Tab-separated table of C-alpha atoms in Angstrom:
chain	number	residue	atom	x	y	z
G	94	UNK	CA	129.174	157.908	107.054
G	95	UNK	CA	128.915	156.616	110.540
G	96	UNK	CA	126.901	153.714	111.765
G	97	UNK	CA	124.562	155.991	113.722
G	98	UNK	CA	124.273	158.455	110.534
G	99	UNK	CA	123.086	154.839	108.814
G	100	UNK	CA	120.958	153.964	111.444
G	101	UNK	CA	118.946	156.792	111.226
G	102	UNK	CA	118.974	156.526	107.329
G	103	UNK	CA	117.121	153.716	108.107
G	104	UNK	CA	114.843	154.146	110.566
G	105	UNK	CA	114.016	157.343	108.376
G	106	UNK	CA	113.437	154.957	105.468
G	107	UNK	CA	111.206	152.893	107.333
G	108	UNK	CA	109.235	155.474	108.815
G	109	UNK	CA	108.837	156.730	105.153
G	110	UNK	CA	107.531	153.054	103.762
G	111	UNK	CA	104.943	153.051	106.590
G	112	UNK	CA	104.107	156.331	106.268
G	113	UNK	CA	103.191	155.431	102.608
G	114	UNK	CA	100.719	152.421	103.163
G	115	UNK	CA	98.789	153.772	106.260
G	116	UNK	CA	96.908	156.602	107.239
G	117	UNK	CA	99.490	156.897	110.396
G	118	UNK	CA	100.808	159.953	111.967
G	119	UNK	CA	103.747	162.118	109.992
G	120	UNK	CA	107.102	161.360	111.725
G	121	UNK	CA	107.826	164.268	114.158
G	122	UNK	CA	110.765	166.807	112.714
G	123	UNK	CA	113.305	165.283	115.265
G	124	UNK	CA	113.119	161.805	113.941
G	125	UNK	CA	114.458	163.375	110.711
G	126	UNK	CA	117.833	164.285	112.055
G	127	UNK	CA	120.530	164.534	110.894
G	128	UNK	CA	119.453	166.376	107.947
G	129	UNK	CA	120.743	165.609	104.812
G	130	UNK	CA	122.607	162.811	105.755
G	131	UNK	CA	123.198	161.812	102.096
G	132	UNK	CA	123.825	165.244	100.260
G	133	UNK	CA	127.218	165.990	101.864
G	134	UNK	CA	127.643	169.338	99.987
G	135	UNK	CA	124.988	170.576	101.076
G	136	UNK	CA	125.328	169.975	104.864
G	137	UNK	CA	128.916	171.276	104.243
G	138	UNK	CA	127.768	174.211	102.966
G	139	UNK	CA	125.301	174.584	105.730
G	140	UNK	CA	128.446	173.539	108.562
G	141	UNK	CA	130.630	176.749	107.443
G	142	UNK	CA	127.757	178.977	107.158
G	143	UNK	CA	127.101	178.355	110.810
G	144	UNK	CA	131.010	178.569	111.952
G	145	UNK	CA	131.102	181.895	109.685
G	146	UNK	CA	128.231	183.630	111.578
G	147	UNK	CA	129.463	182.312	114.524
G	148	UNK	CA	132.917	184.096	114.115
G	149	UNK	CA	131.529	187.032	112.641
G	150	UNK	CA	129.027	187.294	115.756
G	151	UNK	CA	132.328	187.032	118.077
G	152	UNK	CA	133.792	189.480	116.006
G	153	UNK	CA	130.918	191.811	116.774
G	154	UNK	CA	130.667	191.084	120.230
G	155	UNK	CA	134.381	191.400	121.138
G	156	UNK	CA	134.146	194.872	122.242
G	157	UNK	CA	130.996	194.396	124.481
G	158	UNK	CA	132.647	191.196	126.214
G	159	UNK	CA	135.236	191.463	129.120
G	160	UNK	CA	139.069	188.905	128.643
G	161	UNK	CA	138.239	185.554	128.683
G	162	UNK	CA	135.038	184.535	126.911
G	163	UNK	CA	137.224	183.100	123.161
G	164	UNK	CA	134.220	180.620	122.551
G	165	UNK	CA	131.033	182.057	123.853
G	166	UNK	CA	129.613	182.449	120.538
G	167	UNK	CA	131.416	179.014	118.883
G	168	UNK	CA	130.027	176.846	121.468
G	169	UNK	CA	126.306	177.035	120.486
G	170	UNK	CA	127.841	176.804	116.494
G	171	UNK	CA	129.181	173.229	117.163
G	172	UNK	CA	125.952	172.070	118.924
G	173	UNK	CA	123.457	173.543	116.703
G	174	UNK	CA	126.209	171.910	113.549
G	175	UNK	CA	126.241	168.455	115.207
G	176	UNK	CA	122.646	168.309	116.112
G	177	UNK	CA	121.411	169.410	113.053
G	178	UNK	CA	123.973	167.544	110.801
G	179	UNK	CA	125.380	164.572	112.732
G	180	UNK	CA	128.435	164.296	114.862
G	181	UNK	CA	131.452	164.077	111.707
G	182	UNK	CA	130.395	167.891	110.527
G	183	UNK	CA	130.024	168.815	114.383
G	184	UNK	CA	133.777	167.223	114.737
G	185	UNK	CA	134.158	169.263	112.001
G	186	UNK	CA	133.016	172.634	112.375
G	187	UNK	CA	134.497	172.065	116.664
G	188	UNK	CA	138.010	172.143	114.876
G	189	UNK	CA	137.060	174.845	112.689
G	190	UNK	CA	136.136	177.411	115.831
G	191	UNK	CA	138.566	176.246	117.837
G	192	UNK	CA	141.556	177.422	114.865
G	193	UNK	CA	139.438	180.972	114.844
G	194	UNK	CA	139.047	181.060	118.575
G	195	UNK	CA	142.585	180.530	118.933
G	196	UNK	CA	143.859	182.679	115.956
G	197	UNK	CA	141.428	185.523	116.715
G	198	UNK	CA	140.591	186.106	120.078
G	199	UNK	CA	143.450	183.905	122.350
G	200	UNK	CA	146.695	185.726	123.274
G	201	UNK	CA	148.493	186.810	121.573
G	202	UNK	CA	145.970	187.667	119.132
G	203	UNK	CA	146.829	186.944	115.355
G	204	UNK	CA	149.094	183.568	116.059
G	205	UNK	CA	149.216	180.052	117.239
G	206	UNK	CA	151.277	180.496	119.909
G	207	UNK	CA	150.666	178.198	122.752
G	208	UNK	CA	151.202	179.471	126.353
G	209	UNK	CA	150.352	178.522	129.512
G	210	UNK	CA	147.301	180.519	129.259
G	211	UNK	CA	146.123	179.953	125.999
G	212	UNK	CA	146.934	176.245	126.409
G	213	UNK	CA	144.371	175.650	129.428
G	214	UNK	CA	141.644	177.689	127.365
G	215	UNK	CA	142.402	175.432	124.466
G	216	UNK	CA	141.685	172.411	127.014
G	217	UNK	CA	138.476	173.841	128.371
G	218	UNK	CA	137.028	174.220	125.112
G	219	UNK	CA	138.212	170.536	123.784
G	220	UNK	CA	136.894	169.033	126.736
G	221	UNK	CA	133.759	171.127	126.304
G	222	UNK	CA	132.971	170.023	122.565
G	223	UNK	CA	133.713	166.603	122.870
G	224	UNK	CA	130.963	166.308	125.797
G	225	UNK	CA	128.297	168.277	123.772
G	226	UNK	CA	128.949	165.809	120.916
G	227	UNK	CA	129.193	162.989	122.998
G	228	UNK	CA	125.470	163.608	124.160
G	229	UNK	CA	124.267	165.050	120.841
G	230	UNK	CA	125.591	161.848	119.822
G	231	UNK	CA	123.538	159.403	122.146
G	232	UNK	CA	121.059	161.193	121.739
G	233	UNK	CA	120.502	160.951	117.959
G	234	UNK	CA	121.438	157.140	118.586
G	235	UNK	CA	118.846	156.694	120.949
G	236	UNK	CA	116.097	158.647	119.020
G	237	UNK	CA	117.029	156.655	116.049
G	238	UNK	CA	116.413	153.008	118.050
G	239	UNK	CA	113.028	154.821	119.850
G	240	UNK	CA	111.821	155.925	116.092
G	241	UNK	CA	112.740	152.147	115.003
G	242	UNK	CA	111.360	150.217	117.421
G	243	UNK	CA	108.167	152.061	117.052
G	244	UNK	CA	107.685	151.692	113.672
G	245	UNK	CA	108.247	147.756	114.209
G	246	UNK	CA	105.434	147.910	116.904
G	247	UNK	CA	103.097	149.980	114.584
G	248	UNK	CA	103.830	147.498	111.505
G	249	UNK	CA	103.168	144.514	114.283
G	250	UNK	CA	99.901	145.964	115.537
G	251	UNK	CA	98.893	146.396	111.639
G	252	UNK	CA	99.803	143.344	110.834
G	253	UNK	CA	97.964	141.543	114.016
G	254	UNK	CA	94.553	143.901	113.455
G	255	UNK	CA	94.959	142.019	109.854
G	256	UNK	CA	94.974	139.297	111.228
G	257	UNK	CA	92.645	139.564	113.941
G	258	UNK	CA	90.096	141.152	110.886
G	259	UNK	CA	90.505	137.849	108.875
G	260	UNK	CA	90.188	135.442	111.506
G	261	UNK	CA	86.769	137.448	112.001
G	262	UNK	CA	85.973	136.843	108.871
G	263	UNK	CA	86.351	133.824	108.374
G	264	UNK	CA	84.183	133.114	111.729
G	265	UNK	CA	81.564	134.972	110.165
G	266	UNK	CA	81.775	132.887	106.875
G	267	UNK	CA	81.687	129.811	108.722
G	268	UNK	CA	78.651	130.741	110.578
G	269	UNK	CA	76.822	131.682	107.512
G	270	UNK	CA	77.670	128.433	106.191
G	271	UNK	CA	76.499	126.438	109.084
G	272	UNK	CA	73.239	128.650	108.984
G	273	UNK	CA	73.193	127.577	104.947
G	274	UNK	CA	73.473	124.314	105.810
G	275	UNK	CA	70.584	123.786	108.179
G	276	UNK	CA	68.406	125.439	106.263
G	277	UNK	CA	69.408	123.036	103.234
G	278	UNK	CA	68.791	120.210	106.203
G	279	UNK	CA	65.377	121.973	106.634
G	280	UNK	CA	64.128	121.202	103.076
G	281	UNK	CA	64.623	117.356	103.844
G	282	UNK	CA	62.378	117.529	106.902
G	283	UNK	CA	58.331	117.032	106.695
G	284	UNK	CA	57.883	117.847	110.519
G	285	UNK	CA	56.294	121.868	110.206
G	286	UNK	CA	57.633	121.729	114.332
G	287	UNK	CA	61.178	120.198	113.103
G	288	UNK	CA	61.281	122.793	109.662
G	289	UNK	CA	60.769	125.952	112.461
G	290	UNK	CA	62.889	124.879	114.841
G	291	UNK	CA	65.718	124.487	111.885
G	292	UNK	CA	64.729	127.987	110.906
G	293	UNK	CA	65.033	129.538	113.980
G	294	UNK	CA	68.065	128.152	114.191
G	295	UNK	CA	69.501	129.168	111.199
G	296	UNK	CA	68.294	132.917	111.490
G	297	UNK	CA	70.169	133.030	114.990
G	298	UNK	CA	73.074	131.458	113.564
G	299	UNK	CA	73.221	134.185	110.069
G	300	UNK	CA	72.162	137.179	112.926
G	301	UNK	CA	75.589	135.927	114.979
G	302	UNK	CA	78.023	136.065	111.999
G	303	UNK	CA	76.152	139.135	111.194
G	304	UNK	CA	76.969	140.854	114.155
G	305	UNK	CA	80.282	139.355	114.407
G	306	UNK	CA	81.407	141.451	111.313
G	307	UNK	CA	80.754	144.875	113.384
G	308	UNK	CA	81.435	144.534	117.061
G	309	UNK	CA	85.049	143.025	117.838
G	310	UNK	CA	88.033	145.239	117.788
G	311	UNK	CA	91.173	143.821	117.778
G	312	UNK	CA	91.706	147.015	120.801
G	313	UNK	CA	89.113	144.914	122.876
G	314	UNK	CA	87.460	148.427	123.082
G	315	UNK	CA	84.047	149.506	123.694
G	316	UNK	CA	80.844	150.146	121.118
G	317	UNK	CA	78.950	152.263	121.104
G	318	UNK	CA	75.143	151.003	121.839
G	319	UNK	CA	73.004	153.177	120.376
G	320	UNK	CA	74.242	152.827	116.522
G	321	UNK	CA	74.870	149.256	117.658
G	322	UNK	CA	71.677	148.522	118.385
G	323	UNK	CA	69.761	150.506	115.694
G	324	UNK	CA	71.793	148.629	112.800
G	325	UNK	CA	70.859	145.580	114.550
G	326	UNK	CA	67.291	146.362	114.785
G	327	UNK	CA	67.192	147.184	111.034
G	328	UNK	CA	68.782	143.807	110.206
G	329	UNK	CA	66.311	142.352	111.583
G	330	UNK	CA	63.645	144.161	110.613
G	331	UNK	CA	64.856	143.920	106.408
G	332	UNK	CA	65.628	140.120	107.444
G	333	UNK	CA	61.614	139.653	108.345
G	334	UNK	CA	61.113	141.192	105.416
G	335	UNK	CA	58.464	143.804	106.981
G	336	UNK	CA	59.164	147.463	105.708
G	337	UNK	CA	56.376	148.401	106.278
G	338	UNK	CA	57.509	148.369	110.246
G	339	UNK	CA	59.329	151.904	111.294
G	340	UNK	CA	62.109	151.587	113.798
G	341	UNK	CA	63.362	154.322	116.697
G	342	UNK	CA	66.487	154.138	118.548
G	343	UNK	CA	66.897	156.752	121.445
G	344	UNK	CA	69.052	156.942	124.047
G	345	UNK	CA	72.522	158.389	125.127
G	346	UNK	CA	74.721	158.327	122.537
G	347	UNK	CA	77.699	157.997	125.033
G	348	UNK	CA	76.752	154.896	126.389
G	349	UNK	CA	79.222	151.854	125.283
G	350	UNK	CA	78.769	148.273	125.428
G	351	UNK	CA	82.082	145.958	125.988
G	352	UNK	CA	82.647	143.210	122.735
G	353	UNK	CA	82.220	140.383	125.127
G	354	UNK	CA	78.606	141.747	126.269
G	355	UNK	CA	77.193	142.664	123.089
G	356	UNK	CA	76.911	139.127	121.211
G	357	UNK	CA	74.033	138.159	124.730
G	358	UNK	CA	72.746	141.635	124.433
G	359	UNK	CA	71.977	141.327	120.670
G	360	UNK	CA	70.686	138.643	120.990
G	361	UNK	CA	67.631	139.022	123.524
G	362	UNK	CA	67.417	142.134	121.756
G	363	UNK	CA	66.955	140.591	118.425
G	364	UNK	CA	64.831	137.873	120.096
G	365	UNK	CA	62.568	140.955	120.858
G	366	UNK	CA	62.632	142.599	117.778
G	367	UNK	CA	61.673	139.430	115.948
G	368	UNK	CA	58.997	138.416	118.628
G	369	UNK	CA	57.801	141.907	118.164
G	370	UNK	CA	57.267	141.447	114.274
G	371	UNK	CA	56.047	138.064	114.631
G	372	UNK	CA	53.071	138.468	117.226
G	373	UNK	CA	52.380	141.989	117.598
G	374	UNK	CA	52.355	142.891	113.659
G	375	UNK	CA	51.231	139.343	112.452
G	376	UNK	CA	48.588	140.729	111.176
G	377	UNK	CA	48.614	144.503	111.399
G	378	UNK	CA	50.028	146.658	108.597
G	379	UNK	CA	52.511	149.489	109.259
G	380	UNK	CA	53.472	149.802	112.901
G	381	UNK	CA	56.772	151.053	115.167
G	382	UNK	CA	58.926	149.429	116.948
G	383	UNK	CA	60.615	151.785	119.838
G	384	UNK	CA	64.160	151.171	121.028
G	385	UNK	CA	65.052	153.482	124.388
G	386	UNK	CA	68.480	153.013	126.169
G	387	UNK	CA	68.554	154.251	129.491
G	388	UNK	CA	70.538	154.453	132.621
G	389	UNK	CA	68.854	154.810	136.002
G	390	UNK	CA	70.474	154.594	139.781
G	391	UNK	CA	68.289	151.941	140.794
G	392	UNK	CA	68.417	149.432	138.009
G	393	UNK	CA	71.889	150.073	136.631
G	394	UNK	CA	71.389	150.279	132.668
G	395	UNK	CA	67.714	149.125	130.722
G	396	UNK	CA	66.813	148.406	127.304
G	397	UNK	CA	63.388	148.368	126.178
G	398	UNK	CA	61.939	147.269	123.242
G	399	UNK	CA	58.252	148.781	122.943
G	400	UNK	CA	55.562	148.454	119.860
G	401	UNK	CA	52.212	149.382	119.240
G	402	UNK	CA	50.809	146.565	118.477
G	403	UNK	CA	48.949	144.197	120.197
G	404	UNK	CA	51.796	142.022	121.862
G	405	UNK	CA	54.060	142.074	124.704
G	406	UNK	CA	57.761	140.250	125.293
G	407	UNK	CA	59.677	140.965	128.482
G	408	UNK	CA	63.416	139.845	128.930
G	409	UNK	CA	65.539	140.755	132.030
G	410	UNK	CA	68.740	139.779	133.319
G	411	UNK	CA	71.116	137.226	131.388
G	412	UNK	CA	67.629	135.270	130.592
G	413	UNK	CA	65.272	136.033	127.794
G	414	UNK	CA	61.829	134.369	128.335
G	415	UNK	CA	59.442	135.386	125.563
G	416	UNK	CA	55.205	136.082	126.567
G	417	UNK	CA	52.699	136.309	123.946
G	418	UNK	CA	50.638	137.724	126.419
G	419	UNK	CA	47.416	137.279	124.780
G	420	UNK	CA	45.716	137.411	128.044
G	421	UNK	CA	46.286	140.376	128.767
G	422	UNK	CA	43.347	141.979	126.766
G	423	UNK	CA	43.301	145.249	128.594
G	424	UNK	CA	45.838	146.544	126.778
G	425	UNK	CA	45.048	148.145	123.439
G	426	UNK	CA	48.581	148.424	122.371
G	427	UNK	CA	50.619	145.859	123.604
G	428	UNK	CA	54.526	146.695	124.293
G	429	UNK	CA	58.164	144.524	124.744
G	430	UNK	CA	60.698	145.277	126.671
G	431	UNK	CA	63.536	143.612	127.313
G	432	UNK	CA	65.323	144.577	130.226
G	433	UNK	CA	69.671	143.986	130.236
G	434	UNK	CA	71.270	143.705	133.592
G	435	UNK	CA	73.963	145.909	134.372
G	436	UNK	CA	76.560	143.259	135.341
G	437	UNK	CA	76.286	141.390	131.743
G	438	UNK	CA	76.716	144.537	129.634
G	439	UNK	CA	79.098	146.517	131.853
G	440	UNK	CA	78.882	149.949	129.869
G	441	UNK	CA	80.541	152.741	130.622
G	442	UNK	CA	79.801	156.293	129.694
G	443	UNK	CA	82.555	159.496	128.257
C-alpha cells in the first residue's frame, strides 16, 4: 500500500469520526477515493474487469477504426482503473493493455515482435500512461491533504465554538452571582433608597447574564431583532411578575441587530419595559405593552415601546432618560417609546 493510498485511509477515517459526532455535511464521493483501498480482491477484480471490456471494446471497434489507433480504447481503462482504485492497480492494469495492445492490434498482429514501428507506438503509449498516472496521482494526494486539512479546521472551529459557549457561560454564571450577592447585601441595609437602588442593580445585572446566554455567536454574526426583542420583553415581563400584562412584538422579521449592539439596545429596551410595568400599570389590572420595529429614511431604524396605560418613557440615541410624565394629563392612555439610533445598532436587512 502506498503512502498516498494511507493517507487517504486516513483522512477517510477522520472524516468518518467527525462525521459521527456532528451534524456536519457527508464527505463528497471524491474524498472517498481510491475505493476499496483495503479489500485488494475486490479492486482486483474490479481492475481486470475494466482492462477486459476495454479489450473486448477494441476488439469490436477494430474494423470501424483506420491503422494506428492500438490504445484508443485502453487509454481511458488505465485512467478510469487508477482514479478509481489508486495508482499500483492503474500501474497495473497500464501493463496489462499495453501486453494486449501489443499482442493484438501492433504489427505483426499475434506476437511480441518489436520493430521500428511497433517500438515508437510502444513509447507513445508508456509515456502516455505514466503522465495520466502521474496527475491522477497528485491529484488524489492533493485531495487527500485538502479533505485533511479541512476536517482539522472543522474539528478546530468545534472545538473553539466550545469554548467560546463555556466561556459564555461561565460569564453568565458569574453575573448571576454578583446579582445574588447584592441582593444578599440588600437584606443588611435599612435605607428603603439604599435597598432599591441594590435592587435595581441586581435585576440589571441577572437581565445582562440573561441576555448574554442568547445573543453572542462565536461567528460574530447578526440576530435577529424581532424574536430578540420579544423573548426579552417576556423576561421581563415574567421577572415583574405581572401576567396579567399582554405583550406584542411587530416589525420586520429581517431586520438583524450586530452582538456588540444588542447588550445597549436591551437594555433601554428593558429599562422601558420595566418603567412601563412600574408606572403605567402600578395600579391598573390587565394592560398591553406594544413593541414595533421599524425602519424609516429619515431616522435610520426606531424602536418603540407603547402601553395603554397612563404613563409615558421616551429613550433616544445611546441615552435612556426615563419621564413619568405625570403632567401630562391630557393624555388618557399614556405611551413609551424608546427610540435606538441607527449608528449604535447598525442592522442590516436580507
Amino acid at each position: 500500500m502506498t503512502n498516498g493510498t494511507k493517507d487517504c485511509i486516513a483522512a477517510a477515517m477522520i472524516t468518518g469520526a467527525f462525521k459521527s459526532d456532528t451534524n456536519q455535511k457527508p464527505i463528497r464521493w471524491i474524498e472517498r477515493l481510491p475505493i476499496a483501498p483495503d479489500r485488494p480482491i475486490l479492486s482486483t477484480a474490479a481492475m481486470l474487469s475494466i482492462v477486459g471490456m476495454a479489450w473486448l471494446l477494441r476488439v469490436i471497434a477494430d474494423p470501424l477504426l483506420p491503422p494506428g489507433f492500438p490504445y484508443v480504447t485502453f487509454f481511458p481503462a488505465v485512467i478510469v482503473t487508477s482514479f478509481l482504485f489508486g495508482v499500483r492497480l492503474g500501474t497495473a492494469a497500464a501493463a496489462l493493455c499495453g501486453v494486449l495492445a501489443w499482442y493484438f492490434f501492433v504489427p505483426p498482429l499475434g506476437s511480441f515482435a518489436l520493430t521500428h514501428g511497433s517500438g515508437f507506438a510502444l513509447a507513445f503509449y508508456v509515456f502516455v500512461v505514466v503522465t495520466d498516472l502521474a496527475l491522477v496521482h497528485w491529484m488524489q494526494r492533493a485531495n487527500c491533504e485538502l479533505a485533511r486539512e479541512r476536517e482539522a479546521n472543522r474539528s478546530l472551529a468545534d472545538t473553539r465554538e466550545l469554548l467560546f459557549r463555556e466561556l459564555q457561560h461561565r460569564v453568565s454564571n458569574n453575573l448571576q452571582v454578583a446579582a445574588s450577592l447584592l441582593t444578599m447585601q440588600r437584606r443588611q441595609l435599612a435605607d428603603a433608597d439604599g435597598r432599591a437602588a441594590l435592587d435595581e442593580a441586581a435585576g440589571r445585572l441577572a437581565l445582562i447574564g440573561r441576555i448574554s446566554r442568547q445573543i453572542y455567536d462565536p461567528s460574530g454574526a447578526a440576530q435577529p431583532l424581532v424574536p430578540f426583542l420579544e423573548e426579552l420583553c417576556r423576561t421581563v415581563i415574567e421577572a415583574s411578575g405581572r401576567i396579567d400584562v399582554a405583550l406584542e412584538v411587530e416589525g420586520d422579521g429581517h431586520i438583524r441587530i450586530m452582538p456588540d449592539a444588542a447588550i445597549p439596545t436591551a437594555l433601554i429596551v428593558a429599562e422601558a419595559v420595566a418603567n412601563a410595568i412600574e408606572h403605567g400599570f402600578a395600579d391598573i389590572q390587565g394592560g398591553t405593552i406594544v413593541v414595533r420595529i421599524a425602519r424609516t429614511p429619515q431616522e435610520g431604524l426606531n424602536v418603540t415601546v407603547h402601553d395603554n396605560a397612563t404613563a409615558c418613557l421616551k429613550t433616544s440615541g445611546r441615552m435612556a432618560s426615563v419621564s413619568a410624565c405625570a403632567s401630562r394629563r391630557r393624555w388618557r392612555r399614556g405611551r413609551a417609546a424608546a427610540s435606538l439610533c441607527k449608528a449604535m445598532m447598525e442592522p442590516w436587512q436580507n
